[in-house]
Coordinates of N, CA and C in Angstrom, one line a residue:
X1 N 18.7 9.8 -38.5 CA 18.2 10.8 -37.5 C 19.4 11.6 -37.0
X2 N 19.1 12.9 -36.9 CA 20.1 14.1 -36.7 C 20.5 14.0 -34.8
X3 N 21.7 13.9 -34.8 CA 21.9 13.6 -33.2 C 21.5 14.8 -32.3
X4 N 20.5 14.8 -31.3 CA 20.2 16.0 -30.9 C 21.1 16.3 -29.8
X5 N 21.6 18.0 -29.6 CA 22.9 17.9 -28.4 C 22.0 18.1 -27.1
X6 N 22.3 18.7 -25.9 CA 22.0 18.3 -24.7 C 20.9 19.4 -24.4
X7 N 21.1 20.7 -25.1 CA 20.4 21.9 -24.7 C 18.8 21.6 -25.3
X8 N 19.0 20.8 -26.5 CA 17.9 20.4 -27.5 C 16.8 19.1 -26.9
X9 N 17.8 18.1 -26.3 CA 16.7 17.3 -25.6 C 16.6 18.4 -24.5
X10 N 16.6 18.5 -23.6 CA 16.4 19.5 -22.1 C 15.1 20.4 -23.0
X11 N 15.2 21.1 -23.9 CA 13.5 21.5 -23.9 C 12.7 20.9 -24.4
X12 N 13.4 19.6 -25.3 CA 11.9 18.9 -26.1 C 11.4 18.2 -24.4
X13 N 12.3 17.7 -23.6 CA 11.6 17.4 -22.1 C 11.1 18.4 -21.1
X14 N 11.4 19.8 -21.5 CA 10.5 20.9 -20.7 C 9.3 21.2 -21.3
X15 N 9.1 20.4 -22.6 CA 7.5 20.4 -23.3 C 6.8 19.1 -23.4
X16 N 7.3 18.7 -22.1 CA 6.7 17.3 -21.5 C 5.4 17.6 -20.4
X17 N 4.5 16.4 -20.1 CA 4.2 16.4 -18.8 C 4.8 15.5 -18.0
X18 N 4.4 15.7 -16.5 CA 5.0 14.9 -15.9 C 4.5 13.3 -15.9
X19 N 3.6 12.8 -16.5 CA 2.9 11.8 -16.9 C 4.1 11.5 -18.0
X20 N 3.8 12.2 -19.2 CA 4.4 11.4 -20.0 C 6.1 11.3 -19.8
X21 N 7.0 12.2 -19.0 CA 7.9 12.2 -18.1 C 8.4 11.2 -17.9
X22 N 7.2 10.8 -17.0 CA 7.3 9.2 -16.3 C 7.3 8.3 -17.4
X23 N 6.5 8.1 -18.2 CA 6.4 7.2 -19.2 C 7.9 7.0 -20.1
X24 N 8.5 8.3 -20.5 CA 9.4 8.2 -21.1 C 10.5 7.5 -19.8
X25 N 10.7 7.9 -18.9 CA 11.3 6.9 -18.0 C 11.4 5.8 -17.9
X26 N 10.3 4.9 -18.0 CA 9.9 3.9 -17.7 C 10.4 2.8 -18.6
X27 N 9.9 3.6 -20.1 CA 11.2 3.3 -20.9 C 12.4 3.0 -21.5
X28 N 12.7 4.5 -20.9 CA 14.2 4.1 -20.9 C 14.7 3.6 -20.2
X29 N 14.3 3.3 -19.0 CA 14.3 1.9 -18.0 C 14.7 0.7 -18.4
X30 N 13.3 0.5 -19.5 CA 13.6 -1.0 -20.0 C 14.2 -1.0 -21.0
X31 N 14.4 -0.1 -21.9 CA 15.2 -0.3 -23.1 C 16.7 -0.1 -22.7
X32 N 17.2 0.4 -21.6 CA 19.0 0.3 -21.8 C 18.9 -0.7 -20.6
X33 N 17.8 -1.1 -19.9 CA 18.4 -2.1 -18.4 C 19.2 -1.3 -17.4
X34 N 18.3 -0.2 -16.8 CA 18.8 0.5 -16.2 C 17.9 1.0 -14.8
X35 N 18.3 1.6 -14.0 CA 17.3 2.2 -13.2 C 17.5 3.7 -12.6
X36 N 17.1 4.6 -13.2 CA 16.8 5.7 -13.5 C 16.4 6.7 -11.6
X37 N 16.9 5.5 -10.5 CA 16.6 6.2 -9.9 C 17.9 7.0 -8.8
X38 N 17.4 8.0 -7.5 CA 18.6 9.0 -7.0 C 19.2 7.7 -6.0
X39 N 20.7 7.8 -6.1 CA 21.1 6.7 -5.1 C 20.6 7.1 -4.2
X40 N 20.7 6.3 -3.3 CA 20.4 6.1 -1.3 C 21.1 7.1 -0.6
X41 N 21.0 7.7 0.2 CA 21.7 8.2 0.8 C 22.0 7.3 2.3
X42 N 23.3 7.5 2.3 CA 23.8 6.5 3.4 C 22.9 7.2 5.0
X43 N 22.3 6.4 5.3 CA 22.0 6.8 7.0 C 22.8 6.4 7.8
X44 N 23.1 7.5 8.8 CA 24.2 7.2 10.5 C 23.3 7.1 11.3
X45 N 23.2 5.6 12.0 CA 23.1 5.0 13.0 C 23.6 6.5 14.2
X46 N 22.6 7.5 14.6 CA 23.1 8.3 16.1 C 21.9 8.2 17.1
X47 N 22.2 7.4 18.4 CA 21.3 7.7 19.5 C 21.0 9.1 19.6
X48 N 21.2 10.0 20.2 CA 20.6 10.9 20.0 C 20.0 12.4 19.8
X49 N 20.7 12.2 18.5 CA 20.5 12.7 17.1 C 18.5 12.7 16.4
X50 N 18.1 11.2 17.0 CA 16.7 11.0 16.5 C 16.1 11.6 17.3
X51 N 16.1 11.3 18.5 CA 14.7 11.9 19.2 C 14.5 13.6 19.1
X52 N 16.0 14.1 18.5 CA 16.5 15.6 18.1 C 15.6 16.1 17.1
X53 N 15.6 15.2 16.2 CA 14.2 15.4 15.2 C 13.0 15.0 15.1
X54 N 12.9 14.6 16.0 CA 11.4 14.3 16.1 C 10.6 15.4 16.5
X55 N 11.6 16.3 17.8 CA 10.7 17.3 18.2 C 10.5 18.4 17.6
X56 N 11.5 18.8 16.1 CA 12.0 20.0 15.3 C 10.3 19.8 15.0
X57 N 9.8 21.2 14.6 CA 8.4 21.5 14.0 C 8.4 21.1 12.4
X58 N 7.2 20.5 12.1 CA 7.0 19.7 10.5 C 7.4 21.4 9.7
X59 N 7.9 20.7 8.9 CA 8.2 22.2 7.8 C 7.3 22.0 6.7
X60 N 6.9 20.9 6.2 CA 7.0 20.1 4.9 C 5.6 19.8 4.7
X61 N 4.5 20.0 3.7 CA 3.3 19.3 4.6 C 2.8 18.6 3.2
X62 N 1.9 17.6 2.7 CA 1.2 17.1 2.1 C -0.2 17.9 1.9
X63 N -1.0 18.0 0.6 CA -2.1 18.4 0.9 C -3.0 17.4 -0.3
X64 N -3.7 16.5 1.0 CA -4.1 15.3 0.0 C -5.8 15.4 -0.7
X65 N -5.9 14.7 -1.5 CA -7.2 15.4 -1.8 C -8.6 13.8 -1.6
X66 N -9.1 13.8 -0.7 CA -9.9 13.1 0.0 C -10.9 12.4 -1.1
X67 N -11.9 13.7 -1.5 CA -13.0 13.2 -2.7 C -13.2 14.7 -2.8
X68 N -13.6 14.3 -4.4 CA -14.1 15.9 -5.1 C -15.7 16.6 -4.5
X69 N -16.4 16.0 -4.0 CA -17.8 16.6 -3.6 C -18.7 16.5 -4.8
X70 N -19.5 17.8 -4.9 CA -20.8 17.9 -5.7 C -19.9 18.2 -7.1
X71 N -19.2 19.3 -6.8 CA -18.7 19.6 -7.9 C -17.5 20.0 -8.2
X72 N -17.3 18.5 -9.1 CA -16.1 18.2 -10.1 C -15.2 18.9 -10.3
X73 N -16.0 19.2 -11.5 CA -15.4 20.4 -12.6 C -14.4 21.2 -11.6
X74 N -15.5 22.2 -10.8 CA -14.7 23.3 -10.2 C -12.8 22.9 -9.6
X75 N -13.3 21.1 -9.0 CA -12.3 20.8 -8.2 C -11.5 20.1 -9.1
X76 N -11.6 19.8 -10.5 CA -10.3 19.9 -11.3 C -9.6 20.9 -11.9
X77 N -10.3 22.6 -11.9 CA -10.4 23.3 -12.2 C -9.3 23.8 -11.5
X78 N -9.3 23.8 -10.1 CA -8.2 23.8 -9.0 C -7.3 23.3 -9.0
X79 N -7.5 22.2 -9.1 CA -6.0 20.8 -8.9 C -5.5 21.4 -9.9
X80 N -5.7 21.9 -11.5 CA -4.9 22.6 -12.2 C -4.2 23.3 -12.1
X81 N -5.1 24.8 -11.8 CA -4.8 25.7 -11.4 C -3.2 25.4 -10.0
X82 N -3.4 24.6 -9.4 CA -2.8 24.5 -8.2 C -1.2 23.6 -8.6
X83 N -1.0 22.9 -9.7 CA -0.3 22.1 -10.2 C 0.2 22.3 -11.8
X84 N 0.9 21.5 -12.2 CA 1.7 21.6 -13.5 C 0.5 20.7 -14.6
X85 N -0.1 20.0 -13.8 CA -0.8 19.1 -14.8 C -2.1 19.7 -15.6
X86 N -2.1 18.7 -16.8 CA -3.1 18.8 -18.0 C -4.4 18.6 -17.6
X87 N -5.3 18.6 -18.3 CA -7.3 18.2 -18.3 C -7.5 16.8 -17.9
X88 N -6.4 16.1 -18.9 CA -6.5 14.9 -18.5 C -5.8 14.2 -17.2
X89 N -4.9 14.6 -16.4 CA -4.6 13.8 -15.7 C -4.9 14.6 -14.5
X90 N -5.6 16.3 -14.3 CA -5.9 16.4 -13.0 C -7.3 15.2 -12.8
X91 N -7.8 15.4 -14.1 CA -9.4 14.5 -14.0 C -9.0 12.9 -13.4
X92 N -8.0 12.6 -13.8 CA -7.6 11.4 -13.5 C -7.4 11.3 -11.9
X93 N -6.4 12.8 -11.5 CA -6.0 12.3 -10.3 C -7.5 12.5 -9.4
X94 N -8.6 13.5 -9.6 CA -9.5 13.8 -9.5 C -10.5 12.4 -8.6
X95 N -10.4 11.7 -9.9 CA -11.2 10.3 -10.2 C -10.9 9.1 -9.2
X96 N -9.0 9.1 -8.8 CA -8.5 8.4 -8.2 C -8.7 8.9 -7.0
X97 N -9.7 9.5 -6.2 CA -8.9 10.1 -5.2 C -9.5 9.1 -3.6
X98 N -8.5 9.0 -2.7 CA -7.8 9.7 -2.0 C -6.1 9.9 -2.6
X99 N -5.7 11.0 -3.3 CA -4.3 11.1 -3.8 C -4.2 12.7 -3.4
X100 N -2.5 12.7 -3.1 CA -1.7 14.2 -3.0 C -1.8 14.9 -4.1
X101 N -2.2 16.0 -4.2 CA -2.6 17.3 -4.5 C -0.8 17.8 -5.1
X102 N -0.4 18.0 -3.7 CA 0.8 18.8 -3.7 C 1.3 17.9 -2.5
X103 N 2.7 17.8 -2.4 CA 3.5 17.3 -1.9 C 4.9 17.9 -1.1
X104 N 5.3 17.8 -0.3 CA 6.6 18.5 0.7 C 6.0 20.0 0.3
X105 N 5.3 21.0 0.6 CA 5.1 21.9 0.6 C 5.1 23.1 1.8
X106 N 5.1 24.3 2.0 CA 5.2 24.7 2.6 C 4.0 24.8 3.6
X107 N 4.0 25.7 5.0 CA 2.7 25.4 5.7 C 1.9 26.2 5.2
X108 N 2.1 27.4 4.8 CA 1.1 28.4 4.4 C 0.3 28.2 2.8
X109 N 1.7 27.8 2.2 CA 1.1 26.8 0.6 C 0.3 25.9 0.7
X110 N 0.2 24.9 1.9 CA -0.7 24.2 1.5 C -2.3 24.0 2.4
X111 N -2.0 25.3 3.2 CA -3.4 25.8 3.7 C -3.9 26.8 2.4
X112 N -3.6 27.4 1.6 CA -4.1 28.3 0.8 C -4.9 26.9 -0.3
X113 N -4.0 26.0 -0.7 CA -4.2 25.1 -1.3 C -5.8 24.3 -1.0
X114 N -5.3 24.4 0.2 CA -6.8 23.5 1.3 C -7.7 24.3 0.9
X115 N -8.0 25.7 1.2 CA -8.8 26.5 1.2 C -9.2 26.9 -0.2
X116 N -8.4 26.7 -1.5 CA -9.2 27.2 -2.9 C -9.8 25.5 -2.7
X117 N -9.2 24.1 -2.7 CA -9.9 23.0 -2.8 C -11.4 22.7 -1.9
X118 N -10.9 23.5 -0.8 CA -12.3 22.9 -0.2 C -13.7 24.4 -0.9
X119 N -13.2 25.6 -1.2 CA -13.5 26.3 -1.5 C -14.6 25.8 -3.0
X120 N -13.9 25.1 -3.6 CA -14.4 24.3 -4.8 C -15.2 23.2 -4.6
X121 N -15.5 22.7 -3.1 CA -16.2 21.7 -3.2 C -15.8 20.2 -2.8
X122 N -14.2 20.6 -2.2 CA -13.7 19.0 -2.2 C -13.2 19.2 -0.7
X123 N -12.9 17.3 -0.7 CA -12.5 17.2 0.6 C -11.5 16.9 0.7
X124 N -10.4 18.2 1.9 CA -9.0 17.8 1.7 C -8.9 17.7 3.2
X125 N -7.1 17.0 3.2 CA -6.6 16.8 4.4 C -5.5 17.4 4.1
X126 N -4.4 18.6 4.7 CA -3.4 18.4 5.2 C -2.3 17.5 6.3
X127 N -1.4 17.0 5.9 CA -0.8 15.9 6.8 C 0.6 16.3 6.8

């Protein structure tokens, strides 16, 4: 097998999904005995520094998807549309649901999000 250099793997992994992504991860996990994940970042112990953030306004929002309603189709149709993912795994996340849609997103992204999803027929929450 021809050694592939760095530029060469980096696209055969941009003609991934993020399913198989993970999969390939999970792998290479177990085949070198490794863990593939971002170190920790160290937390500082500051009195008060916390209660500083608690009052800062959420930036970041989740937009979770509750249950698809009458109609499906439309509401995989969306989660597509709205995401990086394939036929098969919006149907999946579709199937599973109560699951996130979209994730750390903006506030306005994920009210437009709310509104094509519920627009299709599903039940969403922002959180």
């Amino acid at each position: 097998m021809a050694k592939l250099s760095q530029e060469e793997l980096l696209e055969q992994f941009a003609e991934l999904t993020l399913i198989e992504l993970s999969e390939f991860v999970k792998a290479f996990e177990e085949k070198f005995d490794v863990k593939a994940a971002a170190p920790a970042a160290v937390a500082v112990v500051g009195g008060p520094a916390a209660p500083a953030e608690a009052a800062e306004e959420q930036d970041e929002f989740d937009v979770i998807l509750e249950s698809a309603g009458d109609k499906k189709i439309q509401v995989i149709k969306e989660v597509r549309a709205l995401t990086s993912l394939g036929l098969k795994e919006a149907k999946d996340l579709v199937d599973g649901t109560p699951k996130p849609v979209l994730e750390k997103v903006a506030k306005d992204a994920a009210e437009k999000a709310k509104a094509a999803l519920e627009a299709a027929g599903a039940k969403v929450t922002v959180k």
